[in-house]
CSV table of C-alpha atoms in Angstrom, one decimal:
chain,number,residue,atom,x,y,z
A,29,MET,CA,-4.9,-11.7,-9.2
A,30,GLU,CA,-7.2,-9.0,-7.8
A,31,ASN,CA,-5.8,-8.4,-4.3
A,32,SER,CA,-2.2,-9.7,-4.5
A,33,GLY,CA,-0.8,-6.1,-4.2
A,34,GLY,CA,2.2,-4.6,-5.9
A,35,PHE,CA,2.5,-3.8,-9.6
A,36,SER,CA,1.0,-6.0,-12.4
A,37,PHE,CA,3.0,-6.5,-15.5
A,38,ASP,CA,0.6,-8.5,-17.6
A,39,LEU,CA,0.0,-5.8,-20.3
A,40,CYS,CA,3.8,-5.1,-20.7
A,41,LYS,CA,4.3,-7.6,-23.4
A,42,ARG,CA,1.3,-6.4,-25.5
A,43,ASN,CA,2.2,-2.7,-25.1
A,44,GLY,CA,5.8,-3.5,-26.0
A,45,TRP,CA,4.7,-5.3,-29.1
A,46,LEU,CA,2.5,-2.4,-30.1
A,47,VAL,CA,5.5,0.0,-29.9
A,48,GLU,CA,7.8,-2.5,-31.6
A,49,LYS,CA,5.4,-3.0,-34.5
A,50,GLY,CA,5.8,0.7,-35.1
A,51,ILE,CA,2.0,1.3,-34.9
A,52,VAL,CA,2.4,3.7,-32.1
A,53,LYS,CA,4.7,5.8,-29.9
A,54,PRO,CA,4.9,4.9,-26.2
A,55,PRO,CA,2.4,7.0,-24.2
A,56,SER,CA,3.3,10.1,-22.2
A,57,PHE,CA,2.1,10.7,-18.7
A,58,THR,CA,1.1,13.7,-16.6
A,59,LYS,CA,4.3,15.3,-15.2
A,60,THR,CA,4.8,17.9,-12.6
A,61,GLY,CA,7.6,19.8,-14.3
A,62,THR,CA,8.0,21.5,-11.1
A,63,THR,CA,9.6,23.9,-8.7
A,64,ILE,CA,9.7,22.5,-5.2
A,65,VAL,CA,11.8,23.9,-2.4
A,66,GLY,CA,12.5,23.6,1.4
A,67,LEU,CA,14.6,25.3,4.0
A,68,VAL,CA,15.4,25.0,7.7
A,69,PHE,CA,14.7,28.1,9.8
A,70,GLN,CA,15.1,28.8,13.5
A,71,ASP,CA,12.1,26.9,14.7
A,72,GLY,CA,11.5,24.3,12.0
A,73,VAL,CA,11.1,23.6,8.3
A,74,ILE,CA,9.4,25.5,5.5
A,75,LEU,CA,8.3,23.7,2.3
A,76,GLY,CA,7.2,25.4,-0.9
A,77,ALA,CA,5.8,24.3,-4.3
A,78,ASP,CA,4.2,25.7,-7.4
A,79,THR,CA,0.9,24.4,-8.6
A,80,ARG,CA,1.2,23.5,-12.3
A,81,ALA,CA,0.7,20.0,-13.8
A,82,THR,CA,1.6,19.4,-17.4
A,83,ALA,CA,1.2,16.7,-20.1
A,84,GLY,CA,3.8,17.5,-22.7
A,85,SER,CA,3.4,21.2,-23.4
A,86,ILE,CA,-0.3,21.3,-22.3
A,87,VAL,CA,-1.1,22.6,-18.8
A,88,CYS,CA,-3.6,20.0,-17.5
A,89,ASP,CA,-4.0,21.4,-14.0
A,90,LYS,CA,-3.5,25.0,-13.1
A,91,ASN,CA,-3.9,24.6,-9.3
A,92,CYS,CA,-2.8,21.1,-8.2
A,93,GLU,CA,-1.4,20.2,-4.8
A,94,LYS,CA,2.3,19.2,-4.7
A,95,ILE,CA,2.9,19.3,-0.9
A,96,HIS,CA,1.7,15.9,0.2
A,97,TYR,CA,0.8,14.8,3.8
A,98,MET,CA,3.1,12.1,5.2
A,99,ALA,CA,2.4,12.4,9.0
A,100,PRO,CA,1.0,15.2,11.2
A,101,ASN,CA,4.6,16.5,11.7
A,102,ILE,CA,6.0,15.5,8.2
A,103,TYR,CA,5.2,16.8,4.7
A,104,CYS,CA,6.7,16.0,1.4
A,105,CYS,CA,6.9,17.9,-1.9
A,106,GLY,CA,6.9,15.8,-5.1
A,107,ALA,CA,8.2,16.4,-8.6
A,108,GLY,CA,8.3,14.0,-11.6
A,109,THR,CA,5.6,11.8,-12.9
A,110,ALA,CA,2.4,12.9,-11.0
A,111,ALA,CA,1.1,9.3,-10.4
A,112,ASP,CA,4.4,8.2,-9.0
A,113,THR,CA,4.8,11.1,-6.5
A,114,GLU,CA,1.2,10.7,-5.4
A,115,ALA,CA,1.3,6.9,-5.0
A,116,VAL,CA,4.7,6.7,-3.3
A,117,THR,CA,3.8,9.4,-0.7
A,118,ASP,CA,0.4,7.9,0.0
A,119,MET,CA,1.9,4.5,0.4
A,120,VAL,CA,4.6,5.6,2.8
A,121,SER,CA,2.2,7.8,4.7
A,122,SER,CA,0.0,4.8,5.5
A,123,GLN,CA,3.0,2.8,6.5
A,124,LEU,CA,3.9,5.6,8.9
A,125,GLN,CA,0.3,5.6,10.3
A,126,LEU,CA,0.5,1.9,11.0
A,127,HIS,CA,3.9,2.3,12.6
A,128,ARG,CA,2.4,5.0,14.8
A,129,TYR,CA,-0.4,2.7,15.9
A,130,HIS,CA,2.1,0.0,16.6
A,131,THR,CA,4.6,2.1,18.6
A,132,GLY,CA,2.3,4.9,20.0
A,133,ARG,CA,5.0,7.5,19.2
A,134,GLU,CA,5.3,10.4,16.8
A,135,SER,CA,6.8,9.4,13.4
A,136,ARG,CA,10.4,10.5,12.7
A,137,VAL,CA,11.5,12.1,9.5
A,138,ILE,CA,14.3,9.6,9.1
A,139,THR,CA,11.8,6.7,9.1
A,140,ALA,CA,9.9,8.4,6.2
A,141,LEU,CA,13.2,8.9,4.4
A,142,THR,CA,14.2,5.3,4.7
A,143,LEU,CA,10.9,4.0,3.6
A,144,LEU,CA,10.9,6.3,0.5
A,145,LYS,CA,14.4,5.6,-0.6
A,146,LYS,CA,14.0,1.9,-0.1
A,147,HIS,CA,11.0,1.9,-2.4
A,148,LEU,CA,12.6,4.1,-5.0
A,149,PHE,CA,16.0,2.3,-5.0
A,150,GLY,CA,14.1,-1.0,-5.4
A,151,TYR,CA,12.6,0.2,-8.6
A,152,GLN,CA,16.0,1.5,-9.9
A,153,GLY,CA,14.7,4.9,-11.0
A,154,TYR,CA,11.7,3.6,-12.9
A,155,VAL,CA,9.4,5.0,-10.3
A,156,SER,CA,10.2,8.6,-11.2
A,157,ALA,CA,9.6,10.6,-8.1
A,158,ALA,CA,12.0,13.4,-7.0
A,159,LEU,CA,11.1,14.5,-3.5
A,160,VAL,CA,11.8,17.2,-0.9
A,161,LEU,CA,11.0,15.7,2.5
A,162,GLY,CA,10.7,18.0,5.6
A,163,GLY,CA,9.5,17.6,9.2
A,164,VAL,CA,10.1,18.2,12.8
A,165,ASP,CA,10.3,15.3,15.3
A,166,CYS,CA,11.8,14.6,18.7
A,167,THR,CA,15.3,15.0,17.3
A,168,GLY,CA,14.6,18.5,15.8
A,169,PRO,CA,13.9,19.8,12.3
A,170,HIS,CA,15.0,17.8,9.3
A,171,LEU,CA,15.1,18.5,5.5
A,172,HIS,CA,16.1,15.9,2.9
A,173,THR,CA,16.0,15.5,-0.9
A,174,ILE,CA,15.3,12.1,-2.5
A,175,TYR,CA,16.2,11.4,-6.1
A,176,PRO,CA,14.3,8.9,-8.3
A,177,HIS,CA,17.1,6.4,-8.0
A,178,GLY,CA,17.0,6.3,-4.3
A,179,SER,CA,19.9,8.5,-3.3
A,180,THR,CA,19.3,11.1,-0.6
A,181,ASP,CA,20.8,14.4,0.7
A,182,THR,CA,20.5,16.1,4.1
A,183,LEU,CA,20.6,19.9,3.6
A,184,PRO,CA,19.8,23.2,5.3
A,185,PHE,CA,18.1,24.4,2.1
A,186,ALA,CA,17.0,22.3,-1.0
A,187,THR,CA,15.4,22.6,-4.4
A,188,MET,CA,14.1,20.0,-6.9
A,189,GLY,CA,12.3,19.8,-10.2
A,190,SER,CA,12.8,21.6,-13.5
A,191,GLY,CA,12.7,25.0,-11.7
A,192,SER,CA,15.4,23.9,-9.2
A,193,LEU,CA,18.1,26.1,-10.7
A,194,ALA,CA,16.0,29.2,-10.7
A,195,ALA,CA,15.0,28.6,-7.1
A,196,MET,CA,18.5,27.7,-6.0
A,197,SER,CA,19.8,31.0,-7.3
A,198,VAL,CA,17.5,32.7,-4.8
A,199,PHE,CA,18.5,30.5,-1.9
A,200,GLU,CA,22.2,30.7,-2.6
A,201,SER,CA,22.1,34.5,-2.5
A,202,LYS,CA,19.6,35.0,0.4
A,203,TYR,CA,19.7,32.0,2.7
A,204,LYS,CA,21.4,32.4,6.1
A,205,GLU,CA,21.3,30.5,9.4
A,206,GLY,CA,18.7,31.3,12.0
A,207,LEU,CA,16.0,32.9,9.8
A,208,THR,CA,12.7,33.9,11.4
A,209,ARG,CA,9.4,32.4,10.2
A,210,ASP,CA,8.4,35.5,8.2
A,211,GLU,CA,11.9,35.8,6.6
A,212,GLY,CA,11.7,32.0,5.8
A,213,ILE,CA,8.3,32.2,4.1
A,214,LYS,CA,9.4,35.3,2.2
A,215,ILE,CA,12.5,33.5,0.8
A,216,VAL,CA,10.6,30.3,0.0
A,217,THR,CA,7.9,32.3,-1.9
A,218,GLU,CA,10.5,34.2,-3.7
A,219,ALA,CA,12.3,31.0,-4.8
A,220,ILE,CA,9.1,29.5,-6.0
A,221,CYS,CA,8.3,32.7,-7.9
A,222,ALA,CA,11.7,32.5,-9.6
A,223,GLY,CA,10.7,29.0,-10.8
A,224,ILE,CA,7.2,30.1,-11.9
A,225,PHE,CA,8.5,33.0,-13.9
A,226,ASN,CA,11.7,31.5,-15.3
A,227,ASP,CA,10.9,27.9,-15.8
A,228,LEU,CA,8.2,27.0,-18.3
A,229,GLY,CA,7.4,23.7,-16.5
A,230,SER,CA,6.3,25.6,-13.4
A,231,GLY,CA,3.6,28.1,-13.0
A,232,SER,CA,0.4,29.4,-11.4
A,233,ASN,CA,0.4,29.8,-7.6
A,234,VAL,CA,2.7,29.3,-4.6
A,235,ASP,CA,1.9,26.8,-1.8
A,236,VAL,CA,3.8,26.9,1.4
A,237,CYS,CA,3.9,24.6,4.4
A,238,VAL,CA,5.5,25.7,7.7
A,239,LEU,CA,6.4,22.9,10.2
A,240,THR,CA,7.4,23.7,13.7
A,241,LYS,CA,7.7,21.6,16.9
A,242,GLY,CA,4.1,20.3,17.5
A,243,HIS,CA,2.5,22.6,15.0
A,244,LYS,CA,2.0,22.8,11.2
A,245,GLU,CA,0.6,25.5,9.0
A,246,TYR,CA,-0.4,24.7,5.5
A,247,LEU,CA,-0.7,27.9,3.5
A,248,ARG,CA,-2.5,26.8,0.3
A,249,ASN,CA,-2.1,29.4,-2.4
A,250,ASN,CA,0.0,31.6,-0.2
A,251,LEU,CA,0.6,33.9,-3.2
A,252,MET,CA,-1.4,34.0,-6.5
A,253,PRO,CA,0.7,35.9,-9.0
A,254,ASN,CA,-1.1,34.7,-12.1
A,255,PRO,CA,-4.9,35.4,-11.7
A,256,ARG,CA,-7.3,34.9,-14.6
A,257,THR,CA,-8.1,38.5,-15.5
A,258,TYR,CA,-8.8,38.1,-19.2
A,259,VAL,CA,-12.2,36.4,-19.0
A,260,SER,CA,-15.5,38.3,-19.7
A,261,ALA,CA,-17.8,38.6,-16.7
A,262,LYS,CA,-20.9,38.2,-18.8
A,263,GLY,CA,-19.6,34.8,-20.2
A,264,TYR,CA,-20.5,33.4,-23.5
A,265,SER,CA,-24.1,33.3,-24.9
A,266,PHE,CA,-25.3,31.1,-27.8
A,267,SER,CA,-27.6,32.4,-30.5
A,268,LYS,CA,-28.7,29.1,-31.7
A,269,LYS,CA,-29.8,26.1,-29.6
A,270,THR,CA,-28.0,22.7,-30.1
A,271,GLU,CA,-30.1,20.3,-32.1
A,272,VAL,CA,-31.3,17.6,-29.8
A,273,LEU,CA,-32.2,14.3,-31.5
A,274,MET,CA,-33.4,12.3,-28.5
A,275,THR,CA,-34.1,13.1,-24.9
A,276,LYS,CA,-34.6,10.5,-22.1
A,277,VAL,CA,-35.5,11.6,-18.6
A,278,THR,CA,-34.7,9.2,-15.8
A,279,PRO,CA,-35.8,10.5,-12.3
A,280,LEU,CA,-33.3,9.7,-9.5
A,281,LYS,CA,-34.5,7.3,-6.9
A,282,GLU,CA,-35.8,8.9,-3.8
A,283,ARG,CA,-33.5,8.7,-0.9
A,284,VAL,CA,-34.9,6.4,1.9
A,285,GLU,CA,-35.0,8.0,5.3
A,286,VAL,CA,-33.9,5.4,7.9
A,287,ILE,CA,-35.7,5.9,11.2
A,288,GLU,CA,-34.2,4.2,14.2
A,289,ALA,CA,-36.9,1.9,15.6
A,290,GLY,CA,-37.1,-0.9,18.1
A,291,ASP,CA,-34.9,-1.5,21.1
A,292,ALA,CA,-31.3,-0.3,21.0
A,293,MET,CA,-28.8,-3.1,20.6
A,294,GLU,CA,-27.2,-4.2,23.8
A,295,GLU,CA,-23.7,-3.1,24.3
B,3,MET,CA,0.9,8.2,-33.9
B,4,SER,CA,0.2,7.7,-30.2
B,5,ILE,CA,-1.9,4.7,-29.2
B,6,PHE,CA,-4.4,7.1,-27.6
B,7,GLU,CA,-5.2,8.3,-31.1
B,8,TYR,CA,-5.9,4.9,-32.6
B,9,ASN,CA,-9.7,4.9,-32.1
B,10,GLY,CA,-10.3,8.7,-31.5
B,11,SER,CA,-12.5,10.2,-28.8
B,12,ALA,CA,-13.7,13.4,-27.1
B,13,LEU,CA,-14.8,13.5,-23.5
B,14,VAL,CA,-15.7,16.5,-21.3
B,15,ALA,CA,-17.4,17.0,-18.0
B,16,MET,CA,-18.6,20.2,-16.4
B,17,VAL,CA,-19.9,21.3,-13.0
B,18,GLY,CA,-23.0,23.4,-12.6
B,19,LYS,CA,-25.1,24.5,-9.6
B,20,ASN,CA,-26.0,21.3,-7.7
B,21,CYS,CA,-25.6,19.4,-11.0
B,22,PHE,CA,-23.0,18.2,-13.5
B,23,ALA,CA,-22.9,17.2,-17.2
B,24,ILE,CA,-20.7,14.7,-19.0
B,25,ALA,CA,-20.5,14.4,-22.7
B,26,SER,CA,-18.7,12.4,-25.4
B,27,ASP,CA,-18.6,12.0,-29.1
B,28,ARG,CA,-20.0,8.9,-30.8
B,29,ARG,CA,-17.3,7.9,-33.2
B,30,LEU,CA,-15.2,4.7,-33.1
B,31,GLY,CA,-12.5,4.5,-35.8
B,32,VAL,CA,-9.4,2.6,-36.7
B,33,GLN,CA,-7.0,5.4,-37.4
B,34,LEU,CA,-8.7,7.5,-40.1
B,35,GLN,CA,-11.4,4.9,-41.0
B,36,THR,CA,-14.7,5.2,-39.2
B,37,ILE,CA,-16.0,1.9,-37.9
B,38,ALA,CA,-19.1,2.9,-35.8
B,39,THR,CA,-21.0,6.1,-35.3
B,40,ASP,CA,-23.0,5.1,-32.2
B,41,PHE,CA,-20.2,4.1,-29.8
B,42,GLN,CA,-20.7,4.4,-26.1
B,43,ARG,CA,-17.8,5.9,-24.1
B,44,ILE,CA,-19.9,7.1,-21.1
B,45,HIS,CA,-21.1,4.5,-18.7
B,46,LYS,CA,-23.5,4.7,-15.8
B,47,ILE,CA,-22.0,3.3,-12.6
B,48,HIS,CA,-25.1,4.1,-10.6
B,49,ASP,CA,-27.8,6.8,-10.7
B,50,ARG,CA,-25.5,9.6,-9.6
B,51,LEU,CA,-22.2,8.5,-10.9
B,52,PHE,CA,-21.0,8.4,-14.5
B,53,LEU,CA,-17.7,7.2,-16.0
B,54,GLY,CA,-16.3,8.2,-19.4
B,55,LEU,CA,-13.4,6.4,-20.8
B,56,SER,CA,-11.3,7.8,-23.7
B,57,GLY,CA,-8.4,6.1,-25.4
B,58,LEU,CA,-8.0,2.6,-26.9
B,59,GLY,CA,-11.4,1.0,-27.3
B,60,THR,CA,-10.4,-2.5,-26.3
B,61,ASP,CA,-8.8,-1.2,-23.0
B,62,THR,CA,-11.7,1.1,-22.2
B,63,GLN,CA,-14.1,-1.9,-22.3
B,64,THR,CA,-11.8,-4.2,-20.3
B,65,LEU,CA,-11.3,-1.5,-17.7
B,66,TYR,CA,-15.1,-0.7,-17.6
B,67,GLN,CA,-15.9,-4.4,-16.9
B,68,ARG,CA,-13.3,-4.6,-14.1
B,69,LEU,CA,-14.7,-1.4,-12.5
B,70,VAL,CA,-18.3,-2.6,-12.7
B,71,PHE,CA,-17.2,-5.8,-11.1
B,72,ARG,CA,-15.4,-4.0,-8.3
B,73,HIS,CA,-18.4,-1.7,-7.8
B,74,LYS,CA,-20.8,-4.6,-7.6
B,75,LEU,CA,-18.6,-6.3,-4.9
B,76,TYR,CA,-18.7,-3.0,-3.0
B,77,GLN,CA,-22.5,-2.8,-3.2
B,78,LEU,CA,-22.9,-6.3,-2.0
B,79,ARG,CA,-20.5,-5.8,0.9
B,80,GLU,CA,-21.5,-2.3,2.0
B,81,GLU,CA,-25.2,-2.3,0.9
B,82,ARG,CA,-24.8,1.2,-0.6
B,83,ASP,CA,-23.5,2.9,-3.7
B,84,MET,CA,-19.9,4.2,-3.9
B,85,LYS,CA,-19.3,7.9,-3.4
B,86,PRO,CA,-17.7,9.6,-6.4
B,87,GLU,CA,-14.5,10.3,-4.5
B,88,THR,CA,-14.2,6.7,-3.4
B,89,PHE,CA,-14.8,5.5,-7.0
B,90,ALA,CA,-12.1,7.9,-8.3
B,91,SER,CA,-9.6,6.4,-5.8
B,92,LEU,CA,-10.6,2.9,-7.0
B,93,VAL,CA,-10.0,3.8,-10.6
B,94,SER,CA,-6.7,5.5,-9.7
B,95,ALA,CA,-5.5,2.4,-7.8
B,96,ILE,CA,-6.5,0.0,-10.6
B,97,LEU,CA,-4.7,2.1,-13.2
B,98,TYR,CA,-1.5,2.6,-11.0
B,99,GLU,CA,-1.3,-1.2,-10.5
B,100,LYS,CA,-0.4,-1.3,-14.2
B,101,ARG,CA,2.2,1.5,-13.9
B,102,PHE,CA,4.7,-0.3,-16.1
B,103,GLY,CA,2.2,-1.7,-18.7
B,104,PRO,CA,-0.7,0.6,-18.6
B,105,TYR,CA,-4.3,0.5,-20.0
B,106,PHE,CA,-4.3,3.0,-22.8
B,107,CYS,CA,-7.2,5.0,-21.5
B,108,GLN,CA,-7.8,8.3,-19.8
B,109,PRO,CA,-10.9,8.2,-17.6
B,110,VAL,CA,-13.3,11.0,-16.7
B,111,ILE,CA,-15.4,10.6,-13.6
B,112,ALA,CA,-18.4,12.7,-12.8
B,113,GLY,CA,-20.8,12.2,-9.9
B,114,LEU,CA,-23.1,13.8,-7.4
B,115,SER,CA,-22.5,13.3,-3.6
B,116,ASP,CA,-25.4,12.5,-1.2
B,117,GLU,CA,-25.6,16.3,-0.5
B,118,ASP,CA,-26.0,17.0,-4.3
B,119,LYS,CA,-22.5,18.4,-4.4
B,120,PRO,CA,-21.0,17.7,-7.9
B,121,PHE,CA,-17.6,16.0,-8.3
B,122,ILE,CA,-15.6,15.8,-11.5
B,123,CYS,CA,-12.1,14.4,-12.0
B,124,THR,CA,-9.9,13.0,-14.7
B,125,MET,CA,-6.7,11.0,-14.7
B,126,ASP,CA,-3.9,10.0,-17.0
B,127,SER,CA,-3.4,6.4,-18.0
B,128,ILE,CA,-1.5,5.5,-14.8
B,129,GLY,CA,-3.9,7.0,-12.4
B,130,ALA,CA,-2.6,10.5,-11.5
B,131,LYS,CA,-5.8,12.2,-10.3
B,132,GLU,CA,-6.6,15.7,-11.5
B,133,LEU,CA,-9.5,17.2,-9.5
B,134,ALA,CA,-11.0,20.3,-11.0
B,135,LYS,CA,-13.6,22.7,-9.7
B,136,ASP,CA,-14.9,23.7,-13.2
B,137,PHE,CA,-14.4,21.3,-16.1
B,138,VAL,CA,-12.3,18.4,-17.2
B,139,VAL,CA,-11.5,17.1,-20.7
B,140,ALA,CA,-9.9,14.0,-22.2
B,141,GLY,CA,-9.4,12.3,-25.6
B,142,THR,CA,-8.0,13.2,-29.0
B,143,ALA,CA,-10.0,16.4,-29.0
B,144,GLY,CA,-8.7,17.3,-25.6
B,145,GLU,CA,-6.7,20.3,-26.7
B,146,SER,CA,-9.5,22.0,-28.6
B,147,LEU,CA,-11.9,21.1,-25.7
B,148,TYR,CA,-9.6,23.0,-23.3
B,149,GLY,CA,-9.9,26.1,-25.5
B,150,ALA,CA,-13.7,25.8,-25.9
B,151,CYS,CA,-14.3,25.2,-22.2
B,152,GLU,CA,-12.0,28.0,-21.1
B,153,ALA,CA,-14.0,30.4,-23.2
B,154,MET,CA,-17.5,29.1,-22.7
B,155,PHE,CA,-17.6,27.9,-19.1
B,156,LYS,CA,-19.3,30.0,-16.3
B,157,PRO,CA,-19.5,29.0,-12.7
B,158,ASP,CA,-22.9,28.0,-11.1
B,159,MET,CA,-24.9,27.3,-14.3
B,160,GLU,CA,-28.4,25.8,-14.1
B,161,PRO,CA,-29.0,22.4,-15.9
B,162,GLU,CA,-30.5,23.9,-19.1
B,163,GLU,CA,-27.6,26.4,-19.6
B,164,LEU,CA,-25.1,23.7,-18.6
B,165,PHE,CA,-26.4,21.4,-21.3
B,166,GLU,CA,-26.2,24.1,-23.9
B,167,THR,CA,-22.6,25.1,-22.9
B,168,ILE,CA,-21.3,21.6,-22.8
B,169,SER,CA,-22.9,20.7,-26.1
B,170,GLN,CA,-21.6,23.8,-27.9
B,171,ALA,CA,-18.1,23.1,-26.4
B,172,LEU,CA,-18.2,19.5,-27.5
B,173,LEU,CA,-19.5,20.2,-31.0
B,174,SER,CA,-17.1,23.0,-31.8
B,175,SER,CA,-14.1,20.9,-30.6
B,176,VAL,CA,-14.9,17.7,-32.5
B,177,ASP,CA,-15.2,19.8,-35.7
B,178,ARG,CA,-11.5,20.6,-35.3
B,179,ASP,CA,-10.5,17.0,-34.7
B,180,CYS,CA,-10.5,14.4,-37.5
B,181,LEU,CA,-10.6,11.5,-35.1
B,182,SER,CA,-13.8,12.3,-33.2
B,183,GLY,CA,-17.2,13.4,-34.3
B,184,TRP,CA,-20.6,12.0,-35.4
B,185,GLY,CA,-22.6,14.0,-32.8
B,186,GLY,CA,-22.5,13.4,-29.1
B,187,HIS,CA,-24.1,11.9,-26.0
B,188,VAL,CA,-24.8,14.4,-23.2
B,189,TYR,CA,-25.8,13.3,-19.6
B,190,VAL,CA,-27.0,16.0,-17.2
B,191,VAL,CA,-27.5,15.0,-13.6
């Protein structure tokens, strides 16, 4: 049971029964109600994402990372259920790594795309990951969107997540062919900001990733439009100490220094 | 009612200067009826690594047993303790395996690395990791804990101050939550 791999369904019956009995509601998961975008510019691809993770209406992470590593030349933005986007990108990225060891060549974006859509289509939309995949390989720059059901698009500019409409409004009015790197970053940042300020599921900071031939630049927190300015510098002080009923002190074990001794092992 | 509210719990972990603290309440209930007032939700994995499990009591105990088993196998094979980051990935993988029929628990992991660098992290019930630099919360008192911690937390606290802050945050939050309470356990490492 332990190492068979794949999903395990042994709690499904019990959990379904609990819901059916009306004792409980089915649980909710951490979502990344998100704005993620990507565009093709003259030398490559730029990806962008906000950094808010939510559980219902609670913000559970104010600065999470939504641009995931796939390969040295390929990155992927994820929206939807946080665990799914994380798991699916990690899984495909290790498949790509193994494929690179096997072939000794740089990974292609189309390979990542096929692996991702195959997995998502297989689970018929139950693995809810909406992705923007971008990268530069030997056949040039590529940008794709992947929907949770496994359908894909190939586009010069793309948006995904709950803030996709706000972000697309920026792209539709400002995108043109042959943008320079700085123009591209500016439009991507603007699109993410549109999501951050107009979509409640998105918020906090802007992450950007620029991929060009043989080079990548990950600009974590490229723009921080929502700094925490309302907190007192002195912090909080307590007039009365907490009542302690029992204290137990356990000293940590001393670390053992290992000194190399004796003859070195033969090669 | 959500299944996460069946037994009630409050869990919080905070980072200080070369130290961390993890705290929980002591109540185990069945909906509004209190069953026990000395319940353990925080478990020691090894000297420098603690695991708190909020949510449905039966699942937290099953999950704890599976994690201890996997950690012991690791110790036997590797002859060393797990790093907090490694342990977090293990918990995440075990939870995500049950993506379509999850354990109803939300873990909080707190540990010190070999260089005394603190690490804290929480997850949802299907293993979406949330790494934080300051504090993490879980359980039915989670929302009030967010409020208390946002106001009370300061970066780089010494152990004594960290203990006072986490205790005050925990106690003021459980007072606003019917489903958790009866004092708390605090571990400072």
